[in-house]
Coordinates of C-alpha atoms in Angstrom, one line a residue:
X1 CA -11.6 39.0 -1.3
X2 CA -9.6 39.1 1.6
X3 CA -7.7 42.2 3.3
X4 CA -4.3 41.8 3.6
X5 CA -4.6 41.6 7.3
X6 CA -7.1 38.8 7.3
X7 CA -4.5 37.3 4.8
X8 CA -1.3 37.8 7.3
X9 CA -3.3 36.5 10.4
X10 CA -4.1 33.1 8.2
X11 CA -1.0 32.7 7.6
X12 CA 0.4 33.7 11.0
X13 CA -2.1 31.0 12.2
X14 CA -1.4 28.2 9.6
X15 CA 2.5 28.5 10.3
X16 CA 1.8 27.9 13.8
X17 CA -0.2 24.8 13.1
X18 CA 2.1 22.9 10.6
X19 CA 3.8 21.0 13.2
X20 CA 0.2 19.5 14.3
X21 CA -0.4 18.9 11.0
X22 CA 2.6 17.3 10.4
X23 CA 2.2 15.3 13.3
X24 CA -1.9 14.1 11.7
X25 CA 0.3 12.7 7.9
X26 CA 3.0 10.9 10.0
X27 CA 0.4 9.3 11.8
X28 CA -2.3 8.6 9.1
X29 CA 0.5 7.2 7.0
X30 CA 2.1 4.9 9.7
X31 CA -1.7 3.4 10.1
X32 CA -2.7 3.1 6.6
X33 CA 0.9 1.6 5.8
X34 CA 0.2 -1.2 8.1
X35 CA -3.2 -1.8 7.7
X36 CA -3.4 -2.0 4.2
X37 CA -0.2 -4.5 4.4
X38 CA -1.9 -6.5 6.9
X39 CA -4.9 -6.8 4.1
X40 CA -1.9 -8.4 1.8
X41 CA -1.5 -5.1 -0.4
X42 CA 1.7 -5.1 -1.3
X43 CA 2.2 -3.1 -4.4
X44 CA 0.9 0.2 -3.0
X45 CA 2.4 3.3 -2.4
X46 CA 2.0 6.0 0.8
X47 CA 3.0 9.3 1.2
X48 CA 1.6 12.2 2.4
X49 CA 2.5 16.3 3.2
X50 CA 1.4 19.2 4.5
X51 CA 0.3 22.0 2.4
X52 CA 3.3 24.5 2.6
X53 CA 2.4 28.1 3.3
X54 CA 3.1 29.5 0.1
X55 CA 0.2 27.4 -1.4
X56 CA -2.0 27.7 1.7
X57 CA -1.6 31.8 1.0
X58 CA -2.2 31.2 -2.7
X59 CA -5.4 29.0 -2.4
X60 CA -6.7 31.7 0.0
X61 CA -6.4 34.0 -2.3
X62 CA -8.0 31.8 -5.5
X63 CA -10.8 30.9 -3.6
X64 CA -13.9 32.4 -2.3
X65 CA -14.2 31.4 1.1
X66 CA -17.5 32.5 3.3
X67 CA -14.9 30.6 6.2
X68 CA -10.9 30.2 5.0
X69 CA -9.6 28.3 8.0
X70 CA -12.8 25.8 8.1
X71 CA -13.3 25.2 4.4
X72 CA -10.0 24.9 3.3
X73 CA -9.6 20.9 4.4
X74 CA -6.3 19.4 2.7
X75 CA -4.1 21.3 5.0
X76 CA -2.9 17.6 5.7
X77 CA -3.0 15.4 3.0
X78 CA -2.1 11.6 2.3
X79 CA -2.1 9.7 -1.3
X80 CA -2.4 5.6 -1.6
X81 CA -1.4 4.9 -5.1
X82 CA -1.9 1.4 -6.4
X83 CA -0.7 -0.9 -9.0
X84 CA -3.9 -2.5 -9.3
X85 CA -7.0 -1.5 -9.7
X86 CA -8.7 -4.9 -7.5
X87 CA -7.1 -3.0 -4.3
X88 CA -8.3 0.3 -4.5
X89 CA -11.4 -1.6 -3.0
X90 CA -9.1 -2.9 -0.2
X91 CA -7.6 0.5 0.8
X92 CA -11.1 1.5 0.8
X93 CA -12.4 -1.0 3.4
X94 CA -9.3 -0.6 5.2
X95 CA -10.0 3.6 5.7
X96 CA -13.5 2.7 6.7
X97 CA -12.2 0.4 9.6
X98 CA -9.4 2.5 10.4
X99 CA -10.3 6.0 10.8
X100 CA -13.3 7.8 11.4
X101 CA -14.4 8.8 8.1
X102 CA -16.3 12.4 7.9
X103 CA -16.5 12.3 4.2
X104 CA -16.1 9.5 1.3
X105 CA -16.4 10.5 -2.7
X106 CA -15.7 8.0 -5.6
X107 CA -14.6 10.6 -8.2
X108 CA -15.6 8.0 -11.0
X109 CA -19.0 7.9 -10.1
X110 CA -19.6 11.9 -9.8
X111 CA -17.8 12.6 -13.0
X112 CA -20.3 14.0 -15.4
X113 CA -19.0 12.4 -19.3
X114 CA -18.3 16.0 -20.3
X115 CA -16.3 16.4 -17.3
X116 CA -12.3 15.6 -16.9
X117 CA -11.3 16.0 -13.8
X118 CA -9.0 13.5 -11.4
X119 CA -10.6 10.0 -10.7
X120 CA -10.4 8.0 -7.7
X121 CA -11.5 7.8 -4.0
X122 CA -11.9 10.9 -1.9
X123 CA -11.8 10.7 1.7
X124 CA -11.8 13.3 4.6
X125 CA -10.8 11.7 8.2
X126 CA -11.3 12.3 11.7
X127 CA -7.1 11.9 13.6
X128 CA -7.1 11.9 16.7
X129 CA -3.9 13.5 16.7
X130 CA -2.3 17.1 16.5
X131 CA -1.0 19.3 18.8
X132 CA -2.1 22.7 19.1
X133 CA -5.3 22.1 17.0
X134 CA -8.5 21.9 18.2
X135 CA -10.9 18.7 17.4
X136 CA -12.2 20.3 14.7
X137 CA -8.9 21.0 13.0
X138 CA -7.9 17.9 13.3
X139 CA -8.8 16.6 9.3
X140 CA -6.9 14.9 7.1
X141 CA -7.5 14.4 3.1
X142 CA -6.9 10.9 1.4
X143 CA -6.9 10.3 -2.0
X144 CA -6.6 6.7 -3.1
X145 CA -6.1 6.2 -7.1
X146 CA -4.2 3.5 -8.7
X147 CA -0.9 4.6 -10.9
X148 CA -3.0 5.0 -14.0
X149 CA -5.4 7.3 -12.3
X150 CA -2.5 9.3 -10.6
X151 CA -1.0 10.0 -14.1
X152 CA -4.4 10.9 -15.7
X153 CA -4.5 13.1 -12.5
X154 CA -1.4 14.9 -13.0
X155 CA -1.7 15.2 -16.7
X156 CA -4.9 16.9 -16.6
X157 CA -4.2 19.5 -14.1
X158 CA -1.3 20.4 -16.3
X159 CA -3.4 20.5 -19.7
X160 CA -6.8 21.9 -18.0
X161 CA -6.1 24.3 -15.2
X162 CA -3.7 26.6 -16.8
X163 CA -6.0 26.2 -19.8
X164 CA -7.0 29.9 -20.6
X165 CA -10.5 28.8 -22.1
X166 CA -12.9 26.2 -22.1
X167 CA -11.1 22.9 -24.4
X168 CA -12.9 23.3 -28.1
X169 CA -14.6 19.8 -29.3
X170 CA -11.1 18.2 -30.3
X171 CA -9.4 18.4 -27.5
X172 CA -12.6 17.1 -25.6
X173 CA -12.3 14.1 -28.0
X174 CA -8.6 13.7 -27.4
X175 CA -9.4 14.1 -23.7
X176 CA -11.8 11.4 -23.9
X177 CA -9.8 9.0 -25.4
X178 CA -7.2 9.4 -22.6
X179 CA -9.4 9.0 -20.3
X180 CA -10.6 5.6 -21.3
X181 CA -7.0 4.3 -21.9
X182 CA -6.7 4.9 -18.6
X183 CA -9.9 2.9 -17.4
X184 CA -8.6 0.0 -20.3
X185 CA -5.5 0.1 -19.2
X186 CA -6.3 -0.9 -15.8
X187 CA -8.9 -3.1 -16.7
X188 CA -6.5 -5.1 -19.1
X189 CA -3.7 -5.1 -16.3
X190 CA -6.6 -6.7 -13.7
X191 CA -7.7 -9.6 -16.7
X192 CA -4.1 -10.3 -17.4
X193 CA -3.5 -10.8 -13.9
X194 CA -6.0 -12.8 -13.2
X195 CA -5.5 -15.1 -16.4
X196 CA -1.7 -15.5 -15.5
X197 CA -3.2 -16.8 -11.7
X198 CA -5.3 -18.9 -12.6
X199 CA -3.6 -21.2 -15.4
X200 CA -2.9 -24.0 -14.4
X201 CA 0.9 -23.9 -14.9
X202 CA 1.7 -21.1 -12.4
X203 CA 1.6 -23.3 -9.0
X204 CA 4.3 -21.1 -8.1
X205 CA 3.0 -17.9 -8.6
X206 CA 0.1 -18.9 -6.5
X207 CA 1.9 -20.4 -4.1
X208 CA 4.5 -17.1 -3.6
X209 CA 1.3 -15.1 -3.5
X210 CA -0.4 -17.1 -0.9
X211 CA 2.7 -17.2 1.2
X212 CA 3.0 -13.3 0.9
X213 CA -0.6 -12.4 2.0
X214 CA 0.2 -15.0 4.9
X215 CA 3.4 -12.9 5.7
X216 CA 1.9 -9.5 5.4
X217 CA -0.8 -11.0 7.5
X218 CA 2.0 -10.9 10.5
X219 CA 4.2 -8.0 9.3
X220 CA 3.9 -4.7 6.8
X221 CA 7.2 -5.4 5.0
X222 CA 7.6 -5.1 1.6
X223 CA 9.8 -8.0 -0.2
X224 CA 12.1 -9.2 -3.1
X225 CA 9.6 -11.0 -5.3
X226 CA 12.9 -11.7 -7.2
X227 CA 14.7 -13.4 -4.2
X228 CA 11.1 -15.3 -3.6
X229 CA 11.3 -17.1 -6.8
X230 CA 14.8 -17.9 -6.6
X231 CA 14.3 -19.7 -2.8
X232 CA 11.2 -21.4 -3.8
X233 CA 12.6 -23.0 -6.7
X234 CA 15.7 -23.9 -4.7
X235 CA 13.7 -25.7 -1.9
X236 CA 11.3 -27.4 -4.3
X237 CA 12.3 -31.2 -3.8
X238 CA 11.3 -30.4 -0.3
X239 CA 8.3 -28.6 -0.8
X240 CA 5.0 -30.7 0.5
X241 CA 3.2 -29.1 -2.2
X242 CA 3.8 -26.7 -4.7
X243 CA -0.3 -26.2 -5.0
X244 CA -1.3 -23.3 -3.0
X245 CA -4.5 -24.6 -2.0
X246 CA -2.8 -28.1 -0.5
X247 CA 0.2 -26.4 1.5
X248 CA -2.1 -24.0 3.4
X249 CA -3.7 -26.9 4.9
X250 CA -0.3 -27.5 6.4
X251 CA 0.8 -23.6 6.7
X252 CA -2.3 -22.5 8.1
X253 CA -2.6 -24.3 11.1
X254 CA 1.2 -24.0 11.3
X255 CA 0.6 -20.3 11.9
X256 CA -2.6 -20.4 13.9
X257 CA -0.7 -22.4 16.6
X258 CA 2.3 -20.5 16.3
X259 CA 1.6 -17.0 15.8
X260 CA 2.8 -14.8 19.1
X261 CA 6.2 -16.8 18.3
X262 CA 6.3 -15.4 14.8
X263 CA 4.8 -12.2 15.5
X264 CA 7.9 -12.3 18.2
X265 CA 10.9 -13.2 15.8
X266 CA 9.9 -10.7 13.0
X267 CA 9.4 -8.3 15.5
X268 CA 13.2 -9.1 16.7
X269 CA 14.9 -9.7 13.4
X270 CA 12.8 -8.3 10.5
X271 CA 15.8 -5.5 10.6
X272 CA 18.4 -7.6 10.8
X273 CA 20.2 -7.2 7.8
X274 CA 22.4 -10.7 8.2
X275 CA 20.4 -12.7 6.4
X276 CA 17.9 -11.1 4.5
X277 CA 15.2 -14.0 4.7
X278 CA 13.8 -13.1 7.2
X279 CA 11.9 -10.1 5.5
X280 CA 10.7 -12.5 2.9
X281 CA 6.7 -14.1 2.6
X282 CA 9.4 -18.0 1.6
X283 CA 10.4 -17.7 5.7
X284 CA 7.0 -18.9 7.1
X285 CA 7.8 -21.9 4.5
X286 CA 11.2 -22.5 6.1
X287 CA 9.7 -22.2 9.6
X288 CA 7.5 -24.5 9.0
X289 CA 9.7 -27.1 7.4
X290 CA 12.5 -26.5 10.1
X291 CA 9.0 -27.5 12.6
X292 CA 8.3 -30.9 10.4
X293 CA 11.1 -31.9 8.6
X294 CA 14.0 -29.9 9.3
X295 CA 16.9 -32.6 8.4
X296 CA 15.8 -33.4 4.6
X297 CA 15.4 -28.9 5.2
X298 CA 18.9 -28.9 6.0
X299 CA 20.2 -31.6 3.3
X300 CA 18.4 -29.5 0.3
X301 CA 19.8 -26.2 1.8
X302 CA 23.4 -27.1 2.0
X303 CA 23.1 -27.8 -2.2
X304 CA 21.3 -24.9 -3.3
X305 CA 21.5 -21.8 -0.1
X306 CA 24.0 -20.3 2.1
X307 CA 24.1 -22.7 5.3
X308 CA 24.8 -20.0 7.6
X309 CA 21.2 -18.1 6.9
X310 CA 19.4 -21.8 7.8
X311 CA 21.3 -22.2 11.3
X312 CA 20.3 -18.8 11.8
X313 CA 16.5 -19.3 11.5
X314 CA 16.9 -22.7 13.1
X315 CA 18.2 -21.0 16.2
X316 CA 15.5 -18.3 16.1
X317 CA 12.9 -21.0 15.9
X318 CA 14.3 -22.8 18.6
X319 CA 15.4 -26.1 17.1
X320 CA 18.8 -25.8 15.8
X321 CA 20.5 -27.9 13.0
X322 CA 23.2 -28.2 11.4
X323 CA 24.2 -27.6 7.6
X324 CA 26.9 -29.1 5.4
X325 CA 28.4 -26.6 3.6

């Protein structure tokens, strides 16, 4: 146990500290943010904190620490939550190229079966980040689950920590039926998914989700799936190809030879909130159509889109034209 001026020189310490550690979330957030877009993750969310005093105090005085300051690791602390369970393996490979990773655990695969504790990935990184700390200090915890996982996770803590003795053989069975509708539950959501992409009527879908990996490829910016739809089946009739894997043979080259240009105009405009196209995957489809066949572009868009937001991107790209409206 400590004394309770060990306790008040902790604390002293850790107040000190919290701006550094603020300073190791922002940035671990900011980096996973873009490279998990960049991997065309989408449907993820990022957030992070630093552990407020009260709780540092409190875990300090829960735990048996041979050394407080050095054991106690989660001081900083980010969570990736994902919708789907397929790109928990992509945050993963994304952490390991990222950061410099001092410690990985996949919860799933340590959980004894008469064990309930949180599932997911478990990660301690090296930042390179933090004033006032010293390298060593400089740690941050990630936890990567998807949404299922994250409400198992909360649940559990609730119905087993302030548990005041160990769950009789009901509530083990109840426990362990909740914990494999959460592993069904994600597995289902991953074949349903994958069924829906792959029939053979949903062109479109593949086609928005190729175009959206392609975008995130240049640019971490979430998107209107919504507004997507709607453009794409606007500017059908003008569409090469509404197959995925015969438009990229167009699109890809298209943004090979034109990348620094595009990196350029999202970089310029992606904020600009007079024509909200531009921070949609369906732009690199009107780029590329106002490169190759921007008049029949313009005739569909003055039917179906307001002209003004084509001009715009016209002129951006550099070759302008003009819509009827």
């Amino acid at each position: 146990m400590l004394a309770d001026t060990e306790l008040e020189d902790l604390r002293t310490r850790y107040v000190a500290a919290v701006p550094g550690y603020q300073q190791i979330v922002d940035h671990v957030v900011k980096q996973l943010a873009s490279a998990v877009g960049h991997r065309g993750v989408n449907l993820v969310t990022i957030d992070g904190r630093v552990k407020d005093t009260s709780s540092f105090v409190k875990k300090l005085m829960r735990k048996d620490y041979a050394s407080p300051w050095a054991e106690m690791r989660d001081k900083a602390g980010v969570r990736v939550t994902t919708v789907y369970a397929a790109d928990v393996a992509i945050v993963d490979v994304a952490i390991a190229n990222e950061f410099e990773v001092l410690y990985r655990e996949d919860k799933r695969e340590q959980l004894a079966p008469d064990h309930f504790d949180y599932i997911g990935l478990h990660f301690e990184i090296a930042v390179p980040i933090g004033d006032g700390l010293s390298k060593d200090d400089r740690v941050c915890e990630v936890q990567v689950r998807t949404e299922t996982e994250t409400a198992w996770a909360n649940a559990s803590h609730d119905l087993l920590y302030k548990a005041p003795v160990e769950p009789g053989p009901e509530i083990k069975r109840g426990l362990h039926r909740l914990l494999a509708l959460v592993e069904l539950f994600d597995l289902e959501v991953t074949r349903t998914r994958e069924a829906i992409m792959s029939h053979t009527t949903y062109k479109e879908g593949r086609l928005l989700l190729g175009l959206e990996q392609a975008f995130l490829d240049l640019v971490a910016h979430r998107s209107d799936p919504e507004l997507s739809r709607h453009v794409i089946d606007a500017l059908r009739p003008v569409i090469p190809s509404l197959d995925w894997d015969e438009y990229r043979r167009l699109l890809d080259p298209f943004i090979t030879d034109n990348r620094p240009k595009l990196v350029r105009i999202y970089a310029d405009y992606l904020a600009d909130d007079r024509n909200p196209l531009i921070s949609q995957p369906e732009s690199l489809l009107v780029f590329e159509r106002i490169e190759h066949d921007r008049f029949r572009l313009a005739e569909r868009w003055a039917q179906v889109l307001p002209a003004g937001m084509l001009t715009q991107m016209a002129d951006m790209w550099g070759k302008p034209v003009e819509v009827d409206e």
